[in-house]
Coordinates of C-alpha atoms and ligand atoms in Angstrom, one line a residue:
M1 CA 5.2 7.6 -15.6
C2 CA 3.3 9.0 -18.5
G3 CA 0.6 7.0 -20.1
I4 CA 0.3 6.2 -23.8
V5 CA -2.8 5.1 -25.7
G6 CA -3.3 4.6 -29.4
V7 CA -6.0 3.0 -31.6
V8 CA -6.5 2.3 -35.3
G9 CA -9.5 0.7 -37.0
N10 CA -13.3 0.6 -36.9
K11 CA -13.8 2.4 -33.6
N12 CA -14.4 6.0 -32.6
A13 CA -10.8 6.9 -31.8
T14 CA -11.5 9.9 -29.7
D15 CA -13.7 7.9 -27.3
I16 CA -11.2 5.1 -27.0
L17 CA -8.3 7.5 -26.4
M18 CA -10.1 9.6 -23.8
Q19 CA -11.4 6.6 -21.9
G20 CA -8.0 5.0 -22.0
L21 CA -6.3 8.2 -20.8
E22 CA -8.8 8.4 -17.9
K23 CA -7.7 4.9 -16.9
L24 CA -4.1 5.8 -17.3
E25 CA -4.2 9.1 -15.4
Y26 CA -2.6 7.5 -12.4
R27 CA 0.6 7.4 -14.4
G28 CA 0.9 11.2 -14.7
Y29 CA -1.5 14.0 -14.5
D30 CA 0.2 17.3 -15.2
S31 CA -0.9 17.6 -18.8
A32 CA -2.4 15.5 -21.6
G33 CA -3.2 15.5 -25.3
I34 CA -4.6 13.5 -28.2
Y35 CA -4.0 13.4 -31.9
V36 CA -6.9 12.1 -34.0
V37 CA -7.0 11.5 -37.7
N38 CA -10.1 11.3 -39.9
G39 CA -9.3 10.8 -43.5
Q40 CA -7.3 13.9 -44.5
K41 CA -8.3 15.8 -41.4
T42 CA -6.1 15.8 -38.3
N43 CA -6.7 17.2 -34.9
L44 CA -4.2 17.8 -32.1
V45 CA -5.6 18.9 -28.8
K46 CA -3.5 19.4 -25.7
S47 CA -4.2 20.8 -22.2
V48 CA -2.5 21.5 -19.0
G49 CA -4.0 19.7 -16.0
R50 CA -6.1 16.6 -15.8
I51 CA -7.8 14.5 -18.4
A52 CA -11.1 16.3 -17.4
D53 CA -9.4 19.6 -18.5
L54 CA -8.5 18.0 -21.9
R55 CA -12.1 16.7 -22.3
T56 CA -13.5 20.2 -21.9
K57 CA -11.2 21.4 -24.7
L58 CA -12.4 18.8 -27.2
G59 CA -14.8 20.0 -29.8
I60 CA -17.7 17.8 -30.8
D61 CA -16.3 17.4 -34.3
I62 CA -13.1 15.6 -33.1
A63 CA -13.8 12.1 -34.3
G64 CA -11.6 9.8 -36.3
T65 CA -10.5 6.2 -37.0
A66 CA -7.0 6.5 -35.7
G67 CA -5.1 8.4 -33.1
I68 CA -2.6 8.5 -30.2
G69 CA -2.9 10.1 -26.8
H70 CA -0.7 10.8 -23.7
T71 CA -1.0 11.8 -20.1
R72 CA 2.2 13.4 -18.8
W73 CA 4.4 13.4 -15.7
A74 CA 7.0 16.1 -16.6
T75 CA 10.6 15.1 -16.8
H76 CA 12.0 17.7 -19.3
G77 CA 10.3 21.0 -19.3
K78 CA 7.6 22.2 -17.0
P79 CA 4.0 21.1 -17.3
S80 CA 2.6 23.4 -20.1
E81 CA 0.5 23.0 -23.3
I82 CA 3.7 23.4 -25.4
N83 CA 5.5 20.6 -23.5
A84 CA 2.4 18.3 -23.4
H85 CA 2.4 15.4 -25.8
P86 CA 1.7 14.5 -28.6
H87 CA 4.6 16.4 -30.3
Q88 CA 5.0 17.0 -34.0
S89 CA 7.9 17.2 -36.5
E90 CA 8.9 20.4 -38.2
T91 CA 6.2 20.1 -40.9
A92 CA 3.7 18.4 -38.5
R93 CA 3.7 15.3 -40.8
F94 CA 4.9 13.1 -37.9
T95 CA 3.2 13.0 -34.5
L96 CA 4.8 11.2 -31.5
V97 CA 3.9 10.3 -27.9
H98 CA 6.6 9.1 -25.5
N99 CA 7.1 7.6 -22.1
G100 CA 10.7 7.6 -20.7
V101 CA 13.8 9.7 -20.9
I102 CA 16.0 10.3 -23.9
E103 CA 19.4 10.7 -22.4
N104 CA 21.3 12.1 -25.4
F105 CA 18.6 14.6 -26.5
A106 CA 20.9 17.5 -26.2
E107 CA 23.5 15.9 -28.5
I108 CA 20.7 15.0 -31.0
K109 CA 19.6 18.5 -31.0
S110 CA 23.0 20.0 -31.7
D111 CA 24.2 17.2 -34.1
Y112 CA 21.1 16.9 -36.2
L113 CA 18.6 19.6 -35.7
A114 CA 20.3 22.9 -36.5
G115 CA 17.7 25.3 -37.9
H116 CA 14.7 23.3 -36.6
N117 CA 12.0 25.3 -34.8
L118 CA 11.6 23.5 -31.5
K119 CA 8.8 25.0 -29.5
G120 CA 9.2 23.4 -26.1
Q121 CA 11.9 21.8 -23.8
T122 CA 11.0 18.1 -24.1
D123 CA 13.3 15.3 -25.2
T124 CA 10.3 13.9 -27.1
E125 CA 9.9 16.9 -29.4
I126 CA 13.6 16.5 -30.4
T127 CA 12.9 12.8 -31.2
V128 CA 10.0 13.5 -33.5
H129 CA 12.0 16.3 -35.3
L130 CA 14.8 13.7 -35.8
I131 CA 12.4 11.3 -37.4
G132 CA 10.9 14.0 -39.5
K133 CA 14.3 15.2 -40.6
F134 CA 15.3 11.7 -41.8
A135 CA 12.1 11.2 -43.7
E136 CA 11.5 14.6 -45.1
E137 CA 15.0 16.1 -45.5
D138 CA 17.0 12.9 -46.2
G139 CA 14.2 11.1 -48.1
L140 CA 14.0 7.9 -46.0
S141 CA 10.7 5.9 -45.7
V142 CA 8.9 6.2 -42.4
L143 CA 10.2 2.9 -41.2
E144 CA 13.8 3.7 -42.3
A145 CA 13.5 7.1 -40.6
F146 CA 12.1 5.6 -37.4
R147 CA 14.8 2.8 -37.3
K148 CA 17.6 5.3 -38.0
A149 CA 16.3 7.5 -35.1
L150 CA 16.1 4.4 -32.8
S151 CA 19.7 3.6 -33.6
I152 CA 20.8 7.0 -32.4
I153 CA 18.5 7.5 -29.4
E154 CA 19.8 6.4 -26.0
G155 CA 17.7 6.0 -23.0
S156 CA 14.3 4.6 -22.0
Y157 CA 11.3 4.9 -24.2
A158 CA 7.9 3.7 -25.3
F159 CA 7.0 5.4 -28.5
A160 CA 3.8 5.6 -30.6
L161 CA 4.3 7.4 -33.9
M162 CA 1.9 8.4 -36.6
D163 CA 2.5 9.7 -40.1
A164 CA -0.2 12.0 -41.5
K165 CA 0.5 10.6 -44.9
D166 CA -0.4 7.0 -43.8
A167 CA -2.8 7.5 -40.9
D168 CA -3.9 3.8 -41.0
T169 CA -0.7 2.8 -39.1
I170 CA 0.7 3.4 -35.7
Y171 CA 4.5 2.7 -35.4
V172 CA 5.6 1.6 -32.0
A173 CA 8.9 0.9 -30.3
K174 CA 10.1 0.4 -26.8
N175 CA 13.1 0.1 -24.6
K176 CA 12.8 -0.2 -20.8
S177 CA 9.4 1.5 -20.6
P178 CA 6.2 -0.5 -20.7
L179 CA 4.0 -0.8 -23.8
L180 CA 1.4 -3.4 -24.9
I181 CA -0.6 -4.0 -28.0
G182 CA -4.4 -4.6 -27.4
L183 CA -6.0 -6.8 -30.1
G184 CA -9.5 -6.2 -31.3
D185 CA -11.8 -7.3 -34.1
G186 CA -11.3 -4.8 -36.9
Y187 CA -9.1 -2.5 -34.7
N188 CA -5.9 -2.7 -32.7
M189 CA -4.6 -0.6 -29.9
V190 CA -1.5 0.5 -28.0
C191 CA -1.4 1.2 -24.3
S192 CA 1.0 1.5 -21.4
D193 CA -1.2 -0.8 -19.2
A194 CA -3.9 -3.3 -20.1
M195 CA -6.2 -1.4 -17.7
A196 CA -6.5 1.4 -20.3
M197 CA -8.1 -0.8 -22.9
I198 CA -9.8 -3.6 -20.8
R199 CA -13.2 -2.2 -21.8
E200 CA -12.3 -2.9 -25.4
T201 CA -10.4 -6.1 -25.2
S202 CA -8.8 -8.7 -23.0
E203 CA -6.4 -10.0 -25.6
Y204 CA -2.9 -8.4 -25.5
M205 CA 0.5 -8.9 -27.1
E206 CA 3.7 -8.1 -25.3
I207 CA 6.4 -6.0 -26.8
H208 CA 10.0 -6.6 -25.7
D209 CA 12.8 -4.1 -25.5
K210 CA 14.2 -3.0 -28.8
E211 CA 11.3 -4.2 -30.9
L212 CA 9.5 -2.2 -33.5
V213 CA 5.8 -2.9 -34.1
I214 CA 3.7 -1.9 -37.0
V215 CA 0.1 -1.7 -35.9
K216 CA -2.8 -1.5 -38.4
A217 CA -6.5 -2.2 -38.0
D218 CA -6.2 -5.8 -39.1
S219 CA -2.6 -6.7 -38.5
V220 CA 0.2 -6.4 -36.0
Q221 CA 3.8 -7.0 -37.2
V222 CA 6.6 -7.3 -34.7
Q223 CA 10.2 -6.8 -35.9
D224 CA 13.6 -6.4 -34.4
Y225 CA 15.4 -3.1 -35.1
A226 CA 17.1 -4.8 -38.1
G227 CA 13.7 -5.5 -39.7
N228 CA 13.6 -9.2 -39.0
A229 CA 10.0 -10.5 -38.4
I230 CA 9.3 -11.9 -34.9
E231 CA 6.5 -14.2 -34.1
R232 CA 4.6 -13.3 -31.0
G233 CA 1.5 -14.8 -29.5
S234 CA -1.2 -13.1 -27.5
Y235 CA -2.3 -13.5 -23.9
T236 CA -5.6 -12.9 -22.1
A237 CA -5.4 -10.3 -19.4
E238 CA -7.3 -11.4 -16.3
L239 CA -8.6 -8.0 -15.3
D240 CA -12.1 -7.5 -14.1
L241 CA -13.7 -4.3 -15.2
S242 CA -15.4 -3.8 -11.8
D243 CA -11.9 -4.0 -10.1
I244 CA -10.9 -0.8 -11.8
G245 CA -13.9 1.3 -10.9
K246 CA -14.4 3.3 -7.7
G247 CA -17.9 2.0 -7.1
T248 CA -19.6 4.2 -4.5
Y249 CA -16.3 5.4 -2.9
P250 CA -15.3 9.0 -3.1
Y251 CA -11.7 8.0 -3.6
Y252 CA -9.8 4.9 -4.7
M253 CA -7.6 5.1 -1.7
L254 CA -10.4 4.5 0.7
K255 CA -11.7 1.7 -1.4
E256 CA -8.3 0.1 -1.4
I257 CA -7.9 0.5 2.4
D258 CA -11.2 -1.2 2.8
E259 CA -10.3 -4.0 0.5
Q260 CA -7.5 -5.2 2.7
P261 CA -9.3 -7.9 4.7
T262 CA -10.5 -9.4 1.4
V263 CA -7.0 -9.3 0.1
M264 CA -5.7 -11.2 3.1
R265 CA -8.4 -13.8 2.5
K266 CA -7.6 -14.0 -1.2
L267 CA -3.9 -14.5 -0.4
I268 CA -4.8 -17.4 1.9
S269 CA -6.8 -19.1 -0.9
A270 CA -4.1 -18.4 -3.5
Y271 CA -1.3 -19.9 -1.5
T272 CA -3.0 -22.9 0.2
D273 CA -3.4 -26.4 -1.3
D274 CA -6.6 -28.5 -1.0
A275 CA -5.5 -29.6 2.5
G276 CA -5.3 -26.0 3.6
K277 CA -1.5 -26.1 3.8
I278 CA 0.6 -23.1 2.6
T279 CA 2.1 -23.9 -0.7
V280 CA 4.7 -22.1 -2.9
D281 CA 6.3 -23.2 -6.1
A282 CA 9.0 -25.7 -5.3
D283 CA 11.6 -23.9 -7.5
I284 CA 11.1 -20.7 -5.5
I285 CA 11.6 -22.6 -2.2
K286 CA 14.7 -24.1 -3.6
A287 CA 16.0 -20.7 -4.7
V288 CA 15.7 -19.4 -1.1
Q289 CA 17.2 -22.6 0.3
D290 CA 20.2 -22.3 -2.1
A291 CA 20.9 -18.7 -1.1
D292 CA 23.3 -17.7 1.7
R293 CA 21.8 -14.2 1.8
I294 CA 18.6 -12.5 0.6
Y295 CA 18.8 -9.0 -0.9
I296 CA 15.5 -7.2 -1.0
I297 CA 15.5 -4.4 -3.6
A298 CA 12.6 -2.0 -3.8
A299 CA 11.5 1.7 -3.7
G300 CA 9.1 3.7 -1.5
T301 CA 6.3 1.8 0.1
S302 CA 7.6 -1.5 -1.3
Y303 CA 11.0 -0.8 0.4
H304 CA 9.2 -0.3 3.7
A305 CA 7.3 -3.6 3.2
G306 CA 10.8 -5.2 2.8
F307 CA 11.8 -3.9 6.2
A308 CA 8.5 -5.1 7.8
S309 CA 9.3 -8.6 6.4
K310 CA 13.0 -8.8 7.2
D311 CA 12.6 -10.2 10.7
F312 CA 10.3 -13.1 10.0
L313 CA 12.1 -13.9 6.8
E314 CA 15.3 -14.3 8.7
Q315 CA 13.8 -16.2 11.6
L316 CA 11.8 -18.6 9.4
T317 CA 14.2 -19.2 6.5
D318 CA 17.5 -19.0 8.6
T319 CA 18.9 -16.7 6.0
P320 CA 20.2 -13.2 6.6
V321 CA 18.3 -10.5 4.8
E322 CA 19.6 -7.1 3.5
L323 CA 17.7 -4.3 2.0
G324 CA 18.6 -2.0 -0.8
I325 CA 17.0 1.2 -2.1
A326 CA 16.6 0.4 -5.8
S327 CA 17.8 3.8 -7.1
E328 CA 21.0 3.5 -5.0
W329 CA 21.7 -0.2 -5.9
G330 CA 21.4 0.4 -9.6
Y331 CA 24.8 2.0 -9.5
N332 CA 26.3 1.5 -6.1
Q333 CA 25.9 -2.2 -5.4
P334 CA 27.7 -3.3 -2.3
L335 CA 29.9 -6.4 -2.0
L336 CA 27.5 -9.4 -2.2
S337 CA 27.6 -12.8 -0.5
Q338 CA 28.7 -16.0 -2.3
K339 CA 25.2 -17.2 -3.1
P340 CA 22.8 -14.2 -3.2
L341 CA 19.1 -14.2 -4.0
F342 CA 17.6 -10.9 -5.1
I343 CA 13.9 -10.3 -4.2
F344 CA 12.3 -7.4 -5.9
I345 CA 9.2 -6.0 -4.3
S346 CA 7.1 -3.9 -6.6
Q347 CA 3.4 -3.2 -6.7
S348 CA 3.5 -2.2 -10.4
G349 CA 6.4 -4.4 -11.5
E350 CA 7.5 -1.5 -13.7
T351 CA 9.6 0.6 -11.4
A352 CA 12.6 1.7 -13.5
D353 CA 15.0 1.9 -10.5
S354 CA 14.3 -1.7 -9.5
R355 CA 14.5 -2.9 -13.1
Q356 CA 18.0 -1.3 -13.4
V357 CA 19.1 -3.6 -10.5
L358 CA 17.4 -6.6 -12.1
V359 CA 19.1 -6.1 -15.4
R360 CA 22.4 -6.1 -13.7
A361 CA 21.5 -9.1 -11.5
N362 CA 20.6 -11.0 -14.7
K363 CA 23.9 -10.1 -16.3
M364 CA 25.7 -11.4 -13.1
G365 CA 23.7 -14.6 -13.2
I366 CA 22.1 -13.9 -9.8
P367 CA 18.8 -15.6 -9.2
S368 CA 15.8 -13.3 -8.7
L369 CA 12.3 -13.4 -7.4
T370 CA 9.8 -10.6 -8.1
V371 CA 6.9 -10.1 -5.6
T372 CA 4.4 -8.0 -7.6
N373 CA 0.8 -7.2 -8.0
V374 CA 0.9 -7.2 -11.8
P375 CA 1.3 -10.5 -13.7
G376 CA 3.3 -10.1 -16.9
S377 CA 4.9 -6.8 -15.7
T378 CA 8.5 -6.1 -16.7
L379 CA 10.0 -7.1 -13.3
S380 CA 7.9 -10.3 -13.3
R381 CA 8.9 -11.3 -16.9
E382 CA 12.6 -10.6 -16.4
A383 CA 13.1 -12.2 -13.0
N384 CA 13.5 -16.0 -12.6
Y385 CA 10.5 -16.3 -10.4
T386 CA 7.3 -14.4 -9.5
M387 CA 5.0 -14.4 -6.5
L388 CA 1.8 -12.4 -7.0
L389 CA 0.1 -10.2 -4.4
H390 CA -3.5 -11.0 -5.6
A391 CA -4.5 -7.5 -4.3
G392 CA -6.4 -6.5 -7.4
P393 CA -5.5 -3.2 -9.2
E394 CA -4.2 -0.5 -6.9
I395 CA -5.1 2.8 -8.5
A396 CA -4.6 5.5 -5.8
V397 CA -1.1 6.8 -6.0
A398 CA -0.6 6.2 -2.3
S399 CA 0.0 2.5 -1.9
T400 CA -2.1 0.8 0.9
K401 CA -3.4 -2.7 0.1
A402 CA -0.2 -3.5 -1.9
Y403 CA 2.0 -2.8 1.2
T404 CA 0.0 -5.1 3.4
A405 CA -0.3 -7.8 0.6
Q406 CA 3.5 -7.6 0.1
I407 CA 4.2 -8.4 3.8
A408 CA 1.6 -11.2 3.7
T409 CA 3.1 -12.7 0.5
L410 CA 6.6 -12.6 2.0
A411 CA 5.2 -14.3 5.1
V412 CA 3.9 -17.0 2.8
L413 CA 7.3 -17.4 1.3
A414 CA 9.0 -17.5 4.7
K415 CA 6.6 -20.0 6.1
A416 CA 6.9 -22.3 3.1
V417 CA 10.7 -22.2 3.2
G418 CA 10.7 -22.7 7.0
D419 CA 8.4 -25.7 6.7
A420 CA 10.6 -27.2 4.0
N421 CA 13.6 -26.7 6.2
G422 CA 12.0 -28.1 9.3
N423 CA 12.3 -24.8 11.1
S424 CA 10.6 -25.0 14.5
K425 CA 9.4 -21.4 14.5
A426 CA 7.7 -22.1 11.1
A427 CA 6.1 -25.2 12.5
D428 CA 4.6 -23.1 15.4
F429 CA 3.4 -20.4 13.0
D430 CA 0.0 -21.3 11.6
L431 CA 0.0 -18.6 8.9
V432 CA -3.5 -19.4 7.5
H433 CA -5.0 -18.9 10.9
E434 CA -2.8 -15.8 11.7
L435 CA -3.7 -14.2 8.4
S436 CA -7.4 -14.6 9.1
I437 CA -6.9 -12.9 12.5
V438 CA -5.1 -10.1 10.7
A439 CA -8.1 -9.8 8.4
Q440 CA -10.3 -9.4 11.5
S441 CA -8.0 -6.9 13.1
I442 CA -8.1 -4.8 9.9
E443 CA -11.9 -5.0 9.9
A444 CA -11.9 -3.8 13.5
S445 CA -9.7 -0.8 12.7
L446 CA -11.9 0.0 9.7
S447 CA -14.9 0.1 11.9
E448 CA -13.2 3.0 13.8
K449 CA -13.0 5.4 10.9
D450 CA -15.2 8.1 12.5
M451 CA -13.1 8.1 15.6
I452 CA -9.9 8.3 13.7
E453 CA -11.2 11.1 11.5
A454 CA -12.1 13.1 14.6
K455 CA -8.6 12.5 16.2
V456 CA -7.0 13.6 12.9
A457 CA -9.0 16.8 12.9
D458 CA -7.8 17.6 16.4
L459 CA -4.2 16.7 15.7
L460 CA -3.3 17.5 12.1
A461 CA -5.7 20.1 10.9
T462 CA -3.2 23.0 10.7
S463 CA 0.2 21.3 11.3
R464 CA 3.0 21.8 8.9
N465 CA 5.1 19.0 10.3
A466 CA 4.7 15.8 12.3
F467 CA 6.5 12.7 13.5
Y468 CA 5.7 9.0 13.7
I469 CA 7.8 7.1 16.2
G470 CA 8.2 3.5 17.1
R471 CA 10.7 0.7 17.9
G472 CA 11.4 -2.6 16.1
T473 CA 8.8 -3.4 13.5
D474 CA 6.8 -0.3 14.7
Y475 CA 9.7 1.8 13.5
Y476 CA 9.3 0.3 10.1
V477 CA 5.6 1.0 10.2
A478 CA 6.5 4.6 11.2
M479 CA 8.6 5.0 8.1
E480 CA 5.7 3.8 5.9
A481 CA 3.1 5.9 7.9
S482 CA 5.1 9.0 7.5
L483 CA 5.6 8.5 3.7
K484 CA 1.8 8.1 3.4
L485 CA 1.1 11.2 5.3
K486 CA 3.5 13.4 3.5
E487 CA 2.9 12.1 0.0
I488 CA -0.8 13.0 0.1
S489 CA -1.4 15.6 2.8
Y490 CA 1.9 17.5 2.1
I491 CA 2.6 17.6 5.9
Q492 CA 6.3 17.2 6.4
C493 CA 6.6 14.1 8.4
E494 CA 9.5 11.9 9.7
G495 CA 9.3 8.3 10.6
F496 CA 11.7 7.9 13.5
A497 CA 13.2 5.2 15.7
A498 CA 11.7 6.3 19.0
G499 CA 14.9 6.0 20.9
E500 CA 16.9 7.9 18.3
L501 CA 15.0 11.2 18.7
K502 CA 16.9 12.2 21.7
H503 CA 20.1 12.0 19.7
G504 CA 19.4 15.2 17.9
T505 CA 16.0 15.4 16.3
I506 CA 14.1 16.1 19.5
S507 CA 15.3 19.7 19.1
L508 CA 12.5 20.0 16.5
I509 CA 9.8 19.2 19.1
E510 CA 8.0 22.3 20.4
D511 CA 4.5 23.2 21.5
G512 CA 1.9 21.5 19.4
V513 CA 4.1 19.4 17.1
P514 CA 2.1 16.2 16.5
V515 CA 3.9 13.0 17.4
I516 CA 2.1 9.7 16.6
A517 CA 3.6 6.9 18.6
L518 CA 3.2 3.3 17.4
I519 CA 3.4 0.5 20.0
S520 CA 2.8 -3.1 19.3
N521 CA 3.3 -6.2 21.3
N522 CA 6.9 -6.3 22.6
K523 CA 6.6 -5.3 26.2
T524 CA 10.2 -4.1 26.7
L525 CA 10.2 -2.0 23.5
A526 CA 6.7 -0.7 24.5
A527 CA 8.0 0.5 27.9
H528 CA 10.9 2.3 26.2
T529 CA 8.6 3.9 23.6
R530 CA 6.4 5.1 26.4
G531 CA 9.4 6.7 28.0
N532 CA 10.1 8.5 24.6
I533 CA 6.5 9.7 24.5
Q534 CA 7.1 11.3 27.9
E535 CA 10.2 13.0 26.6
V536 CA 8.4 14.6 23.7
A537 CA 5.3 15.4 25.7
A538 CA 7.4 17.2 28.2
R539 CA 8.6 19.5 25.4
G540 CA 5.1 20.3 24.2
A541 CA 4.4 17.7 21.6
S542 CA 0.7 16.7 20.9
V543 CA 0.9 13.0 21.2
L544 CA -1.4 10.4 19.6
T545 CA -0.9 6.7 20.5
V546 CA -1.7 3.8 18.3
V547 CA -1.3 0.7 20.4
D548 CA -2.1 -3.0 20.0
E549 CA -4.7 -4.2 22.5
A550 CA -2.4 -6.6 24.3
T551 CA -0.1 -3.6 25.2
A552 CA -2.7 -0.8 25.4
R553 CA -3.6 1.3 28.4
E554 CA -7.0 2.8 28.8
E555 CA -5.8 6.3 27.9
D556 CA -4.3 5.2 24.5
D557 CA -6.0 6.8 21.5
I558 CA -6.3 4.1 18.9
K559 CA -6.3 0.5 19.8
V560 CA -5.4 -2.2 17.3
R561 CA -6.6 -5.8 17.7
T562 CA -3.5 -7.9 18.5
V563 CA -2.1 -10.2 15.8
H564 CA 0.9 -12.5 15.6
P565 CA 4.1 -10.4 16.1
Y566 CA 5.4 -11.4 12.7
L567 CA 2.4 -9.8 11.1
S568 CA 1.9 -6.8 13.4
S569 CA 3.1 -4.3 10.7
I570 CA 0.0 -5.2 8.7
A571 CA -2.4 -4.5 11.5
M572 CA -0.6 -1.4 12.8
V573 CA -0.3 0.3 9.5
V574 CA -4.1 0.4 8.8
P575 CA -5.0 3.3 11.3
T576 CA -2.0 5.2 9.9
Q577 CA -3.4 4.9 6.3
L578 CA -6.7 6.3 7.6
V579 CA -4.8 9.1 9.4
A580 CA -3.2 10.1 6.1
Y581 CA -6.5 9.8 4.2
Y582 CA -8.5 12.0 6.6
A583 CA -5.7 14.6 7.1
T584 CA -5.7 15.0 3.3
L585 CA -9.5 15.1 3.0
Q586 CA -9.7 17.7 5.7
R587 CA -7.2 19.9 3.8
G588 CA -9.3 19.7 0.7
L589 CA -6.6 17.9 -1.4
D590 CA -6.9 15.3 -4.0
V591 CA -6.4 12.1 -2.1
D592 CA -5.8 9.8 -5.1
K593 CA -3.6 12.1 -7.2
P594 CA -1.2 14.1 -5.1
R595 CA 0.9 16.8 -6.7
N596 CA 4.2 15.9 -8.5
L597 CA 3.6 12.1 -8.2
A598 CA 2.7 9.3 -10.5
K599 CA 1.7 5.7 -9.6
S600 CA 4.1 3.9 -11.8
V601 CA 7.6 5.3 -11.7
T602 CA 9.1 4.2 -15.0
V603 CA 12.0 6.7 -15.2
E604 CA 15.2 6.4 -13.2
Ligands
M6R701 O1 5.3 -0.1 -8.0 P1 6.3 -0.1 -6.9 O2 5.9 -0.7 -5.7 O3 7.7 -0.6 -7.4 O4 6.5 1.5 -6.6 C1 7.5 1.9 -5.7 C2 7.2 3.3 -5.2 O5 7.2 4.2 -6.2 C3 5.8 3.3 -4.5 O6 5.7 2.4 -3.5 C4 5.5 4.7 -3.9 O7 6.4 5.0 -2.9 C5 4.1 4.8 -3.4 N1 3.4 5.9 -4.2 C6 3.9 5.2 -2.0 O8 2.6 5.2 -1.6

């Protein structure tokens, strides 16, 4: 949440900052701003709305050799120009951008900033006033003032700070929020995500929590908060520029939905050996074998992917699986088994709620595996083991290809452990073959886009609310499908266990309420769900059925090519992704950037 960019050196800072912010817009898009320095001249431009709105406010003379920029997802104070970053100290000597939440900002304000003229409501403005006070009122050097402020501040942060008196330097510090240094020739950069700067460099340096970094055009010095120098090498980010473009697609979401067959095939090649056999790091297999219970911790769509994977993980690894919502588990962890293994599922690898649980697991010595799309992300670095999704960057806020890749990657893990254990169900489960059937099933659903678009127009054009229902794994898909629909189309939607409706919620069904029923290949459950469809139809619901071909009847609306039951969530979710996409498009909303959301949720 919130994106930070910074640059110093022989480049046009305005161009680099604006291009970087455009790439980081997925992290927050309620307001944005840049601060650019050119010799003695400084420019601060802020705007409510998107980066495009900021761009229209920039004059042609805003150029410079150094600067910082920010795209905001509001936490403290409403989205407004005053609350947009960068923020400045009392005299405007110091300028700061921030991602995170300063928990003791109210105490800082009352303890240190009496008489200061604070213009907005943000915790960030208080922080930069604090730094300014220490430097200008108490006579500390910039570094001393920054360090002193860092010793007082509590919470999560990634900061980039500039001093107008020494505009050749960007001071950086972080705790719990992501920040990287991008290394160039004659210039260096700061960014929340390598994607922001990949046009400029593929060489990056990590910053760890509670490190302070002094970034100049030709040097980068990493220190701990006591001022001790830290040696840090760089790494090459394996990001392809073409992966982060939209190409000819109108929206990233549609591109990412379409990429799913390719992602399935990439996963097969990433996790098979030369003989075509599924292969996973032996240490990861052993970690699962050593566990008496697997705890999956995740949020949102990733949490739903955990549910969709629970059944095959249990059956193939012979280990019980429990799920935890990350934001709940951070502070309300239930009694654990004797030998737990924590599996974190996270597209971004940066979700603060999940990280809070991981920090605690690490303190307790609990082994952990992160299943993520982003190599080098915080959850990947801090867990014992990582399995990558190989899905390529997912930029639309609504997660699609990451969800299906998460289930497929966990199937890889389950199969590898099952094979190692001699599990007979694993022996019968030819995952390479089954994933290629899944890829074909997705392709078949993608070829039905026009039909799905038309059905959506009939069903959801004017609805304010809707239901997805299903049983077994279809219920888990219903949870994900309803999240997708509500997060981008703003239709209030519940994903419900089909048999549970009659225990209360069926009272909400009246004439015309859309109910989308998901039925995949378990015949008994299918028969029961059909009964539940009759119940809602009798009360006036407008029903749309999404059914796998093996179970389908002629009158069913959307038919999904049948896949192995362990993988049916992957095949069944694809039409629901398209339902959400077209419902949103038909309402004239921004598919990729729904209101109030951000792609990477780095605050708790
Ligand atoms: O990056 P993560 O997978 O950890 O993110 C978790 C959720 O914030 C995320 O899945 C969210 O629910 C998606 N926007 C849903 O489409």
